[in-house]
PDB file of N, CA, C and O in Angstrom:
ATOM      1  N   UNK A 305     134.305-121.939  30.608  1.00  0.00           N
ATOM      2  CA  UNK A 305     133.412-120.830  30.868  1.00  0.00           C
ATOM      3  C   UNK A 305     131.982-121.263  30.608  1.00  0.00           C
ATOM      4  O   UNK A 305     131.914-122.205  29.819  1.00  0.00           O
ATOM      5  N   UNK A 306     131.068-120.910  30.971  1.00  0.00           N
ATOM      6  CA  UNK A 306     130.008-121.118  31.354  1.00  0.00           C
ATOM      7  C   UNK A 306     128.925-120.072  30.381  1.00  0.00           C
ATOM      8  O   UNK A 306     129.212-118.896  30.157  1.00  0.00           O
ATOM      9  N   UNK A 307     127.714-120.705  29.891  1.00  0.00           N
ATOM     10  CA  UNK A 307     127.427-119.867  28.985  1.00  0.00           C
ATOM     11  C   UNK A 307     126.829-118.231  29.581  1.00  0.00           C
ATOM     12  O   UNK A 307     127.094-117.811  30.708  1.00  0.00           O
ATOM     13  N   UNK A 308     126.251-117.705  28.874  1.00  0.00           N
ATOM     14  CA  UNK A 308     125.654-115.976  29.173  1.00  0.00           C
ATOM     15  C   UNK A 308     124.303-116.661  29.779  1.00  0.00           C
ATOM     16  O   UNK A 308     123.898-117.746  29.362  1.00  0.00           O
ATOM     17  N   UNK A 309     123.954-116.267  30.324  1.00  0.00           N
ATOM     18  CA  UNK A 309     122.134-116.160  31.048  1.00  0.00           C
ATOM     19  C   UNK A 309     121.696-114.424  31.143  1.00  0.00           C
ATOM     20  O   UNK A 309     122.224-113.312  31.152  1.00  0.00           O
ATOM     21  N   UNK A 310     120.267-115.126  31.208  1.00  0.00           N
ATOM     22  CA  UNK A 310     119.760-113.687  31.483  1.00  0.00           C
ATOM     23  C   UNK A 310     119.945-112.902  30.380  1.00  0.00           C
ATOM     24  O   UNK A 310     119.444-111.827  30.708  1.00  0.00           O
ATOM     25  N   UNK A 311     120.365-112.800  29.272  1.00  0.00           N
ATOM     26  CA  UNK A 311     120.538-112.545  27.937  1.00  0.00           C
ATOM     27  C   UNK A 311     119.538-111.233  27.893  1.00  0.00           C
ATOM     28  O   UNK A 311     118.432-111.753  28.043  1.00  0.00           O
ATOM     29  N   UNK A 312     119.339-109.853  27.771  1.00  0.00           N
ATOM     30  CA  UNK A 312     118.004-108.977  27.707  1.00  0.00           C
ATOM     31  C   UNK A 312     118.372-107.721  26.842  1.00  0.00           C
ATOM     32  O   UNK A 312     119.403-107.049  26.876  1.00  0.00           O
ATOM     33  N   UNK A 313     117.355-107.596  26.126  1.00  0.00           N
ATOM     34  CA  UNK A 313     117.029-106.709  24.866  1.00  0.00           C
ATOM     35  C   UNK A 313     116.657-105.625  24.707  1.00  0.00           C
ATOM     36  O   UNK A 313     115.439-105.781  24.626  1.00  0.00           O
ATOM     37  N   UNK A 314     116.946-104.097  24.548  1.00  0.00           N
ATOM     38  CA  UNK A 314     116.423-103.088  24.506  1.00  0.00           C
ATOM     39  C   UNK A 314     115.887-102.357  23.217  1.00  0.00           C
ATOM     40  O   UNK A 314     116.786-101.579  22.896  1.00  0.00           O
ATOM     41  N   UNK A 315     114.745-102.235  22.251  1.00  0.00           N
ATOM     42  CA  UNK A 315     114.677-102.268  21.010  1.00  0.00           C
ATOM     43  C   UNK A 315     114.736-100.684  20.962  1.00  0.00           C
ATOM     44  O   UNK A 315     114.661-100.053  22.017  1.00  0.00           O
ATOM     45  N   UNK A 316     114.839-100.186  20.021  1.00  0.00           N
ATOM     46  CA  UNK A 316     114.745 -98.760  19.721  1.00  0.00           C
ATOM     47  C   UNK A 316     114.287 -99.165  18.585  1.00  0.00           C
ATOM     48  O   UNK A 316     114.049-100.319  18.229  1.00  0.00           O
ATOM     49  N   UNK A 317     114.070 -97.394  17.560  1.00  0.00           N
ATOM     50  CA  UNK A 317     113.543 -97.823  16.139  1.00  0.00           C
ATOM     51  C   UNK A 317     114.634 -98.239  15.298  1.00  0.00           C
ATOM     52  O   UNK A 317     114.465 -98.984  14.333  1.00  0.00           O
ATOM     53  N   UNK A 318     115.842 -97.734  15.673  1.00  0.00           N
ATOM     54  CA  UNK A 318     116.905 -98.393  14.732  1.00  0.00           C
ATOM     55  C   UNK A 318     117.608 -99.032  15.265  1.00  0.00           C
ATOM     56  O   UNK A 318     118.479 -99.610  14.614  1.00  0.00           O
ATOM     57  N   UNK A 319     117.551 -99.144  16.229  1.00  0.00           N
ATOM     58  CA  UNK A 319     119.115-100.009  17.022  1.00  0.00           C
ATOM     59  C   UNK A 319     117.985-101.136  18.011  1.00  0.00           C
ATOM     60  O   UNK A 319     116.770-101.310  18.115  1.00  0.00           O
ATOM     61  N   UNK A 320     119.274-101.723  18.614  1.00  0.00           N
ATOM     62  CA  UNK A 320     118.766-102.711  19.672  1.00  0.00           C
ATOM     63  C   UNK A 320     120.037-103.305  20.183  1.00  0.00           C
ATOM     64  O   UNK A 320     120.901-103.889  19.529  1.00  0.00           O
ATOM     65  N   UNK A 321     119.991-102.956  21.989  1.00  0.00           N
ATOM     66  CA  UNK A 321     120.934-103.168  22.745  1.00  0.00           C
ATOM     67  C   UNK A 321     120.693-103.990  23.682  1.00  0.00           C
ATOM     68  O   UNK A 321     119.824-103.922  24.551  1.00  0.00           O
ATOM     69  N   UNK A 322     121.926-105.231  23.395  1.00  0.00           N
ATOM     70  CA  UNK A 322     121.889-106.302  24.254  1.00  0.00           C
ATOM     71  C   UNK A 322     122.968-106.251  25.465  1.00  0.00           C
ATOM     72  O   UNK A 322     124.165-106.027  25.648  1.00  0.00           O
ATOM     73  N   UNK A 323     121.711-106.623  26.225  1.00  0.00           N
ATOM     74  CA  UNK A 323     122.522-106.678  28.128  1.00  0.00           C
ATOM     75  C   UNK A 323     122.894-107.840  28.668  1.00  0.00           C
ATOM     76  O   UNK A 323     122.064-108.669  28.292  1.00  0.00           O
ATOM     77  N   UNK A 324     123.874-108.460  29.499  1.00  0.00           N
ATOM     78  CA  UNK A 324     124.197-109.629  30.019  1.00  0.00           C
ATOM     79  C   UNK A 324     124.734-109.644  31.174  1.00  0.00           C
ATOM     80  O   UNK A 324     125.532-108.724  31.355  1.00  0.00           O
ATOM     81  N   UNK A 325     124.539-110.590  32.308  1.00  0.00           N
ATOM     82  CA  UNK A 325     125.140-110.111  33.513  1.00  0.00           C
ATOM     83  C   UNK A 325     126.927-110.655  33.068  1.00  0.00           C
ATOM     84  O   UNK A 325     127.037-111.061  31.911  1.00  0.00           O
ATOM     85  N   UNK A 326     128.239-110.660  33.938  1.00  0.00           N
ATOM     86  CA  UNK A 326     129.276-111.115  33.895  1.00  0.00           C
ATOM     87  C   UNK A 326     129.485-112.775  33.809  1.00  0.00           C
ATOM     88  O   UNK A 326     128.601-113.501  34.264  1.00  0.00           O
ATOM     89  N   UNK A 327     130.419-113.215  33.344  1.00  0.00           N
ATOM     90  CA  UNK A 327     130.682-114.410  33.548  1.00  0.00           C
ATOM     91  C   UNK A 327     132.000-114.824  34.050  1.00  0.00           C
ATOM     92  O   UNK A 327     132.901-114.645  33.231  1.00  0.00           O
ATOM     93  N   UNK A 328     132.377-115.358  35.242  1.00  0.00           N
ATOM     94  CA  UNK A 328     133.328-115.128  35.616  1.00  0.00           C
ATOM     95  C   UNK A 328     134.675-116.354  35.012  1.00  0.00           C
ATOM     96  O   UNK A 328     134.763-117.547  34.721  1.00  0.00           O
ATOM     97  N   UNK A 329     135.531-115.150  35.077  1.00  0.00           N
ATOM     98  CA  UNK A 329     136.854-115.919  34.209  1.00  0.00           C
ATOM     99  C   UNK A 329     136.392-115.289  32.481  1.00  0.00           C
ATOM    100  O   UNK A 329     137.125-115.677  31.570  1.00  0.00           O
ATOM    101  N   UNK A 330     135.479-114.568  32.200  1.00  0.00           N
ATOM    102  CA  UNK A 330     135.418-113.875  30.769  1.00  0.00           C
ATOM    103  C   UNK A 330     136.422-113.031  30.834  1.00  0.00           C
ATOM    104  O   UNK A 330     136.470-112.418  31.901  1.00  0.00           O
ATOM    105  N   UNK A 331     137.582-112.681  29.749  1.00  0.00           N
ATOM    106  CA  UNK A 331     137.879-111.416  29.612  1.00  0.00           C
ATOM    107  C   UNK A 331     137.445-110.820  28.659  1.00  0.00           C
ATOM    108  O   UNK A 331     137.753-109.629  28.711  1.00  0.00           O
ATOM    109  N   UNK A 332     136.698-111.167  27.549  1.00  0.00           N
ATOM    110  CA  UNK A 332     135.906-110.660  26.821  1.00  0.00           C
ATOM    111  C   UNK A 332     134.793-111.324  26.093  1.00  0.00           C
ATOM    112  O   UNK A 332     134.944-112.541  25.995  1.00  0.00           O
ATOM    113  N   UNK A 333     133.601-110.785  25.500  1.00  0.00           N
ATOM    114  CA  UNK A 333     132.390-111.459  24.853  1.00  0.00           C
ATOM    115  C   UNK A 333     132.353-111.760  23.442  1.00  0.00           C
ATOM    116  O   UNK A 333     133.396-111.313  22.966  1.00  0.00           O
ATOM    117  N   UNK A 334     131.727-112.243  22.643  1.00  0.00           N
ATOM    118  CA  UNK A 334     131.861-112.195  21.327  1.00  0.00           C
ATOM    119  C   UNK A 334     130.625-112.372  21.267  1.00  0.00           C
ATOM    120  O   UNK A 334     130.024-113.024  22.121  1.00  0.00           O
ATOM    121  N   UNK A 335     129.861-111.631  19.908  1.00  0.00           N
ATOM    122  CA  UNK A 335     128.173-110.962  19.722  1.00  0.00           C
ATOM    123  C   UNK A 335     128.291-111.872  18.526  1.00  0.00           C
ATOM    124  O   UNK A 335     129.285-111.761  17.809  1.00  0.00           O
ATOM    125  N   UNK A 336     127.281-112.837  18.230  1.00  0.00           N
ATOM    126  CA  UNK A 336     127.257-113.514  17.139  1.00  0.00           C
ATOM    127  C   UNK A 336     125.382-112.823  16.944  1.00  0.00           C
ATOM    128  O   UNK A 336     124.680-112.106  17.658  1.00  0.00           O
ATOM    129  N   UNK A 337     125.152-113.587  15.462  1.00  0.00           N
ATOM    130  CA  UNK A 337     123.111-112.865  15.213  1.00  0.00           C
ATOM    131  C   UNK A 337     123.357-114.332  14.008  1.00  0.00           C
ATOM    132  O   UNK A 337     124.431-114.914  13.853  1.00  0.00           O
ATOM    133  N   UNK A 338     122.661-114.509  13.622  1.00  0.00           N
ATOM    134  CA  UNK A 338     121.945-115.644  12.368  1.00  0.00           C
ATOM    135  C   UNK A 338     120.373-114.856  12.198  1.00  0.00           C
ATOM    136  O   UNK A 338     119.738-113.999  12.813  1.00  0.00           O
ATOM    137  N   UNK A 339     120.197-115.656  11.053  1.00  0.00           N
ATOM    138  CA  UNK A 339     118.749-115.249  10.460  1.00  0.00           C
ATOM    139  C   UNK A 339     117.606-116.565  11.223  1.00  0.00           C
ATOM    140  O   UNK A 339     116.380-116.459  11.207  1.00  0.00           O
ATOM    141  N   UNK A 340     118.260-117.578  11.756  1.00  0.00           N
ATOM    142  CA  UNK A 340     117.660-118.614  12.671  1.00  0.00           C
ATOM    143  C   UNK A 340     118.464-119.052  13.420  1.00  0.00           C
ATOM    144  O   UNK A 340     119.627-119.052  13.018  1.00  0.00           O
ATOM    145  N   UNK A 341     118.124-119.692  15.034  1.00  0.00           N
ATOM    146  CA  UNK A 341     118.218-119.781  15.798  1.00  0.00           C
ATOM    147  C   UNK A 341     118.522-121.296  15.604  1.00  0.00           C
ATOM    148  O   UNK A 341     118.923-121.842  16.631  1.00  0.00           O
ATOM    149  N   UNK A 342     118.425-122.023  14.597  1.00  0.00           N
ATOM    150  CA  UNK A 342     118.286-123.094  14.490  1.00  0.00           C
ATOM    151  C   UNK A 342     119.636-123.630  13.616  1.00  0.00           C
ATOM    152  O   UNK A 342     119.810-124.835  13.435  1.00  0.00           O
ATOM    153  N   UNK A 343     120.511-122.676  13.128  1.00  0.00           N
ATOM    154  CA  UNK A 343     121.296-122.857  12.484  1.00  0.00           C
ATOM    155  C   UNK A 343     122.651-123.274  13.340  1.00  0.00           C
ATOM    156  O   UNK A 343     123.062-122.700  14.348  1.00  0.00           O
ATOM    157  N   UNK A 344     123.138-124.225  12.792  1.00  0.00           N
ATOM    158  CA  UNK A 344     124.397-124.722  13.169  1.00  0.00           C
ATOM    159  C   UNK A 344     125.607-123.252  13.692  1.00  0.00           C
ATOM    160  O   UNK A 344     125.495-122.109  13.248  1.00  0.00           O
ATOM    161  N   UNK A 345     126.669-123.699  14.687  1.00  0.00           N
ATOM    162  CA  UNK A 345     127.623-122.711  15.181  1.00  0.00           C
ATOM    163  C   UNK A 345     127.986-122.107  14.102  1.00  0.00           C
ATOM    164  O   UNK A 345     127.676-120.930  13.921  1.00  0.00           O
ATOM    165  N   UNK A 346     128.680-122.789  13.231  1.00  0.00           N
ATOM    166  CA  UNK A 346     129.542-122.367  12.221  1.00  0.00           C
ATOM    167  C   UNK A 346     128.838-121.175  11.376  1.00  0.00           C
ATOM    168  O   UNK A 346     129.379-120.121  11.040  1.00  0.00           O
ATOM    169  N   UNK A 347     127.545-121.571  11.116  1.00  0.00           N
ATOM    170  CA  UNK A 347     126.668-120.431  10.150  1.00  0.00           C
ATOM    171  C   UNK A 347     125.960-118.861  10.934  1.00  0.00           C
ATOM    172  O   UNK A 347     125.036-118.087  10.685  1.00  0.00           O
ATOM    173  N   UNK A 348     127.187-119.023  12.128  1.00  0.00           N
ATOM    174  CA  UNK A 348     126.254-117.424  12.843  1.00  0.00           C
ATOM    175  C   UNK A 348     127.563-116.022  12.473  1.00  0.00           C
ATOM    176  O   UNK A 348     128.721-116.436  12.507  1.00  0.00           O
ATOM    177  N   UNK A 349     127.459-115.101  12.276  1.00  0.00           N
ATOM    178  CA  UNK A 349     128.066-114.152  11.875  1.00  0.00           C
ATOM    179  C   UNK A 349     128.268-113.319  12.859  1.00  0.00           C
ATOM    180  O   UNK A 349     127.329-112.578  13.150  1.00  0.00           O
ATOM    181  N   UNK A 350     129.462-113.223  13.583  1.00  0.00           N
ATOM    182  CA  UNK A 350     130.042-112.542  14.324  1.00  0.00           C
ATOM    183  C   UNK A 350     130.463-110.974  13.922  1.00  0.00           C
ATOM    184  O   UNK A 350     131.061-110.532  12.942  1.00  0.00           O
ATOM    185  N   UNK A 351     129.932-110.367  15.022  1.00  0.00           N
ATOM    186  CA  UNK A 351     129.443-109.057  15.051  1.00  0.00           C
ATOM    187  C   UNK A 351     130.393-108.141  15.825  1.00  0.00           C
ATOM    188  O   UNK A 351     130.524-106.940  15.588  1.00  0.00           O
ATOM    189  N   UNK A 352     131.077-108.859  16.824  1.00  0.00           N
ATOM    190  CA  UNK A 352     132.143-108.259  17.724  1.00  0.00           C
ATOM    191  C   UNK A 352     132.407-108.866  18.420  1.00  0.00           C
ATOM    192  O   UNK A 352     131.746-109.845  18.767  1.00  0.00           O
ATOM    193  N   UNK A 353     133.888-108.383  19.076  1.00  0.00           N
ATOM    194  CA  UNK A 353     134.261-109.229  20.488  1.00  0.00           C
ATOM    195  C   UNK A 353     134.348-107.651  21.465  1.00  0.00           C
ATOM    196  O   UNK A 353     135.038-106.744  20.998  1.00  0.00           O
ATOM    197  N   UNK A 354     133.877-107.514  22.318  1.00  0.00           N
ATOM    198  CA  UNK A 354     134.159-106.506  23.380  1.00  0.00           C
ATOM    199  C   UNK A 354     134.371-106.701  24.739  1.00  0.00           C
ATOM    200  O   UNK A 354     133.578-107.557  25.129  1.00  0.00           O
ATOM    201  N   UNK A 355     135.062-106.306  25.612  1.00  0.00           N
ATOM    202  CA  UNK A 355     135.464-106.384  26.989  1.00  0.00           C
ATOM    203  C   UNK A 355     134.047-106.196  27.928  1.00  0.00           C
ATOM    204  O   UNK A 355     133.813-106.761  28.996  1.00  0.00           O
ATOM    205  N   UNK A 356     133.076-105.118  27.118  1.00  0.00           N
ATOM    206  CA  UNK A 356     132.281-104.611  28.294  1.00  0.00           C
ATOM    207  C   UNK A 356     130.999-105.653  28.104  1.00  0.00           C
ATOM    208  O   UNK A 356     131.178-106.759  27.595  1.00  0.00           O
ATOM    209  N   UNK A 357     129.606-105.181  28.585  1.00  0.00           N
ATOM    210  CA  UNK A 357     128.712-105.879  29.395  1.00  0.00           C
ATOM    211  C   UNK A 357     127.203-105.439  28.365  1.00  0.00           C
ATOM    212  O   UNK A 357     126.041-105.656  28.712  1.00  0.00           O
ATOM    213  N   UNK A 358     127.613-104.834  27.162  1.00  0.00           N
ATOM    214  CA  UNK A 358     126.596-104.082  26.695  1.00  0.00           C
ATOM    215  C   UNK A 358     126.956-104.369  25.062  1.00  0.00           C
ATOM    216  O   UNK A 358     128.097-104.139  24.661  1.00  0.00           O
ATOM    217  N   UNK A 359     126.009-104.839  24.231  1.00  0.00           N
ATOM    218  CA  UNK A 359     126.374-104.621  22.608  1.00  0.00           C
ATOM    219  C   UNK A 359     125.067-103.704  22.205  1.00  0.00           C
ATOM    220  O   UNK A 359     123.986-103.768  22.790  1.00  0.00           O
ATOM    221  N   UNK A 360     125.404-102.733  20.962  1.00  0.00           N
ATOM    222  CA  UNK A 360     124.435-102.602  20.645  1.00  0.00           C
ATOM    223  C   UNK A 360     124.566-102.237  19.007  1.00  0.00           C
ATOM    224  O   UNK A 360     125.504-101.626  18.494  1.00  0.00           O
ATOM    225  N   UNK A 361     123.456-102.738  18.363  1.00  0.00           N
ATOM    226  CA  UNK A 361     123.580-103.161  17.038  1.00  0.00           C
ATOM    227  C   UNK A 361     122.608-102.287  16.178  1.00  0.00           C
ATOM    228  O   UNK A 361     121.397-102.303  16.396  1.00  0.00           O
ATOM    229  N   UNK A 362     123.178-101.517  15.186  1.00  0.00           N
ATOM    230  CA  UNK A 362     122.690-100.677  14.749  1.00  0.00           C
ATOM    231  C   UNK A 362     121.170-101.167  13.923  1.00  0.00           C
ATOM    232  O   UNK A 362     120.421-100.278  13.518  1.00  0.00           O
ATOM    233  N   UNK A 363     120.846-102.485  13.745  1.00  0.00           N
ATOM    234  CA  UNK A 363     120.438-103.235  12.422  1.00  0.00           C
ATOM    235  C   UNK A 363     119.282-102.669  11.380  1.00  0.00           C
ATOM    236  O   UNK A 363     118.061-102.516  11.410  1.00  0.00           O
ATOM    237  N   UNK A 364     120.443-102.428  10.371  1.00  0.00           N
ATOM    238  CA  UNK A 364     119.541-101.516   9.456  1.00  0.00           C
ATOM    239  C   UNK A 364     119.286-102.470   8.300  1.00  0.00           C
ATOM    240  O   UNK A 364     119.260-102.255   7.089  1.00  0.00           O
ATOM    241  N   UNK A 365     119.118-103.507   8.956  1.00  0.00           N
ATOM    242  CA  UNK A 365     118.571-104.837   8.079  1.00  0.00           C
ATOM    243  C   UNK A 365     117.253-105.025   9.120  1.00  0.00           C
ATOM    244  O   UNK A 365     117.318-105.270  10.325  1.00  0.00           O
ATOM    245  N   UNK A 366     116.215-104.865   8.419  1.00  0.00           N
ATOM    246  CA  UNK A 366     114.672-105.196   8.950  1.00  0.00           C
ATOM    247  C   UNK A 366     114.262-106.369   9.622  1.00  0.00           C
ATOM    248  O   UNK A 366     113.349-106.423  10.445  1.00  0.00           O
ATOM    249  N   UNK A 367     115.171-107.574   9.133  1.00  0.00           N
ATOM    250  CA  UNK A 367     114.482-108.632   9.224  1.00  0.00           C
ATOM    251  C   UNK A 367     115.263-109.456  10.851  1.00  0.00           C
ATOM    252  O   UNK A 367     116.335-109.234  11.413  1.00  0.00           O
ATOM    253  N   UNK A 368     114.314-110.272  11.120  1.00  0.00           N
ATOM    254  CA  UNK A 368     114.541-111.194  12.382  1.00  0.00           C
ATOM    255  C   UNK A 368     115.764-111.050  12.519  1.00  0.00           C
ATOM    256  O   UNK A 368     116.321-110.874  11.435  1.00  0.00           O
ATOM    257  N   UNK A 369     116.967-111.048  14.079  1.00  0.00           N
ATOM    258  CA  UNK A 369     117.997-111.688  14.005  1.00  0.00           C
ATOM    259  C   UNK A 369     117.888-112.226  15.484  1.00  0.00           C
ATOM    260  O   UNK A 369     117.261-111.777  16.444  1.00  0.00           O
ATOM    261  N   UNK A 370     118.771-113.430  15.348  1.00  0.00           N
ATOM    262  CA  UNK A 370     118.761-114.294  16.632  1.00  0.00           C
ATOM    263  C   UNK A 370     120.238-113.617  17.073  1.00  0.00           C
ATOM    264  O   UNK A 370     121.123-113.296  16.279  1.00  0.00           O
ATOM    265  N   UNK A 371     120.273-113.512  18.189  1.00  0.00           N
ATOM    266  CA  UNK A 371     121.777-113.117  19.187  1.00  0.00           C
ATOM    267  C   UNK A 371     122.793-114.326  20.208  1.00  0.00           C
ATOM    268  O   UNK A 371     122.285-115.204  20.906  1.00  0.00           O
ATOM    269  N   UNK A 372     123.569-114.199  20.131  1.00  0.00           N
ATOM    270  CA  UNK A 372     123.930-115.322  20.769  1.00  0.00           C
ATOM    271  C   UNK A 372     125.195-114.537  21.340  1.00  0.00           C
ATOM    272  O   UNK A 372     125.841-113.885  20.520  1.00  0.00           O
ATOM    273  N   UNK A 373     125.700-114.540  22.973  1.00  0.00           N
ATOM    274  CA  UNK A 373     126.329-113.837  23.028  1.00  0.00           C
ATOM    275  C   UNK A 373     127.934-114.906  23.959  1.00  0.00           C
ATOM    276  O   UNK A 373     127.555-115.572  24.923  1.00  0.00           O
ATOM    277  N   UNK A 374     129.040-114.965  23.729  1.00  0.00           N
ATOM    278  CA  UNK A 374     129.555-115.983  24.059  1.00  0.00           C
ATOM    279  C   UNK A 374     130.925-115.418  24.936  1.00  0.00           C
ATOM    280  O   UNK A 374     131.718-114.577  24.514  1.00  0.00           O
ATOM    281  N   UNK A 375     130.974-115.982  26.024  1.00  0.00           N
ATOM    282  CA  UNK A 375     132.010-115.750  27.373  1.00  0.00           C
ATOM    283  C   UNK A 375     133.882-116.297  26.082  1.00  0.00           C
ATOM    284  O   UNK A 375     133.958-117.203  25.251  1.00  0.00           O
ATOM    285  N   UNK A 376     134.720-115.522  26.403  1.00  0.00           N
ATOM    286  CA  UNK A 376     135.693-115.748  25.694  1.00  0.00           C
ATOM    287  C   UNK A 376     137.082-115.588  26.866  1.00  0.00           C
ATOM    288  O   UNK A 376     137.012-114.589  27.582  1.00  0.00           O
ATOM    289  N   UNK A 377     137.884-116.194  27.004  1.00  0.00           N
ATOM    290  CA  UNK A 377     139.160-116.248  27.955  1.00  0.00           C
ATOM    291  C   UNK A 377     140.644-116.560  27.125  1.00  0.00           C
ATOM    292  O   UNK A 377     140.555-117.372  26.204  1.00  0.00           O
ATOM    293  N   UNK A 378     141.483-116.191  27.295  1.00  0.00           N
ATOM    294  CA  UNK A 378     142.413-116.477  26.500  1.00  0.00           C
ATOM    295  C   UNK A 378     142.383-117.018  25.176  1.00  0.00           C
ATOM    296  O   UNK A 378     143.074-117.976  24.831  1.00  0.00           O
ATOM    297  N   UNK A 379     141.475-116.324  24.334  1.00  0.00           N
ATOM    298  CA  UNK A 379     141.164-116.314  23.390  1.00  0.00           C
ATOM    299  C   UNK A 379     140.339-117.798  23.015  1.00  0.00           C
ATOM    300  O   UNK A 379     140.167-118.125  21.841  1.00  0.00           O
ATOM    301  N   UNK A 380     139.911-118.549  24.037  1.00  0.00           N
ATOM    302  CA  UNK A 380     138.911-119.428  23.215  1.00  0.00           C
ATOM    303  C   UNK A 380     137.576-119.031  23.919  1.00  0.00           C
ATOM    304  O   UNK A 380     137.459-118.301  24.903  1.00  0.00           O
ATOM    305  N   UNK A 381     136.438-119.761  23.103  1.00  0.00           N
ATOM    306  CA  UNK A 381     135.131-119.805  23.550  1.00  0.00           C
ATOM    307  C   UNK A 381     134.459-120.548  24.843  1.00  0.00           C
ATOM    308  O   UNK A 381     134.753-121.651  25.303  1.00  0.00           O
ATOM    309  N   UNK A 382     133.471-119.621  25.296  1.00  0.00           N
ATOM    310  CA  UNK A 382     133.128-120.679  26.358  1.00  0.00           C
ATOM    311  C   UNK A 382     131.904-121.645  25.662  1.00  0.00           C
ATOM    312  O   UNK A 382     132.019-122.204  24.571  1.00  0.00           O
ATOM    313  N   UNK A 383     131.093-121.690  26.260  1.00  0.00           N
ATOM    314  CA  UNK A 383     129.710-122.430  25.658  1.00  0.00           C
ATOM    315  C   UNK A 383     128.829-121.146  25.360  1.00  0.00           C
ATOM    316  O   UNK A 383     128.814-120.007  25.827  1.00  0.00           O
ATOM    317  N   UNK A 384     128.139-121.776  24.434  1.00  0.00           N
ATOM    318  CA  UNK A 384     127.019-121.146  23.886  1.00  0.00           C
ATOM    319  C   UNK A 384     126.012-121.139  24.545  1.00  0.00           C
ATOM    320  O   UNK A 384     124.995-120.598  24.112  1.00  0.00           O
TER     321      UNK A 384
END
């Protein structure tokens, strides 16, 4: 699978909802965030896996988060 593109952000004052077009052969996504963008796979904290095309994250933590959103098929990962 092929990674997410087009990756796009909708902020509100408390929430913020991330959009992605399809990836084909996904049957579902998995929503990872880190405090940097720079941090190794292993250190990102997975947030959900969902079927649909939309996450949205309540974050009632103030500070920066990076998103990373990842194509999933019979239960493994695609690329990041």
């Amino acid at each position: 699978l092929g990674p997410i593109r087009n990756l796009t952000n909708t902020e509100g004052l408390v929430e913020l909802t991330l959009n992605w077009p399809p990836v084909n052969g996904a049957g579902s996504y998995r929503v990872y965030y880190a405090d940097s963008a720079d941090l190794p796979r292993s250190s990102w904290t997975l947030l959900g896996e969902i079927s649909g095309l939309d996450y949205t994250d309540s974050m009632l933590d103030p500070t920066t988060r990076f998103y990373s959103v990842v194509p999933v098929s019979g239960g493994e990962e695609g690329d990041w």
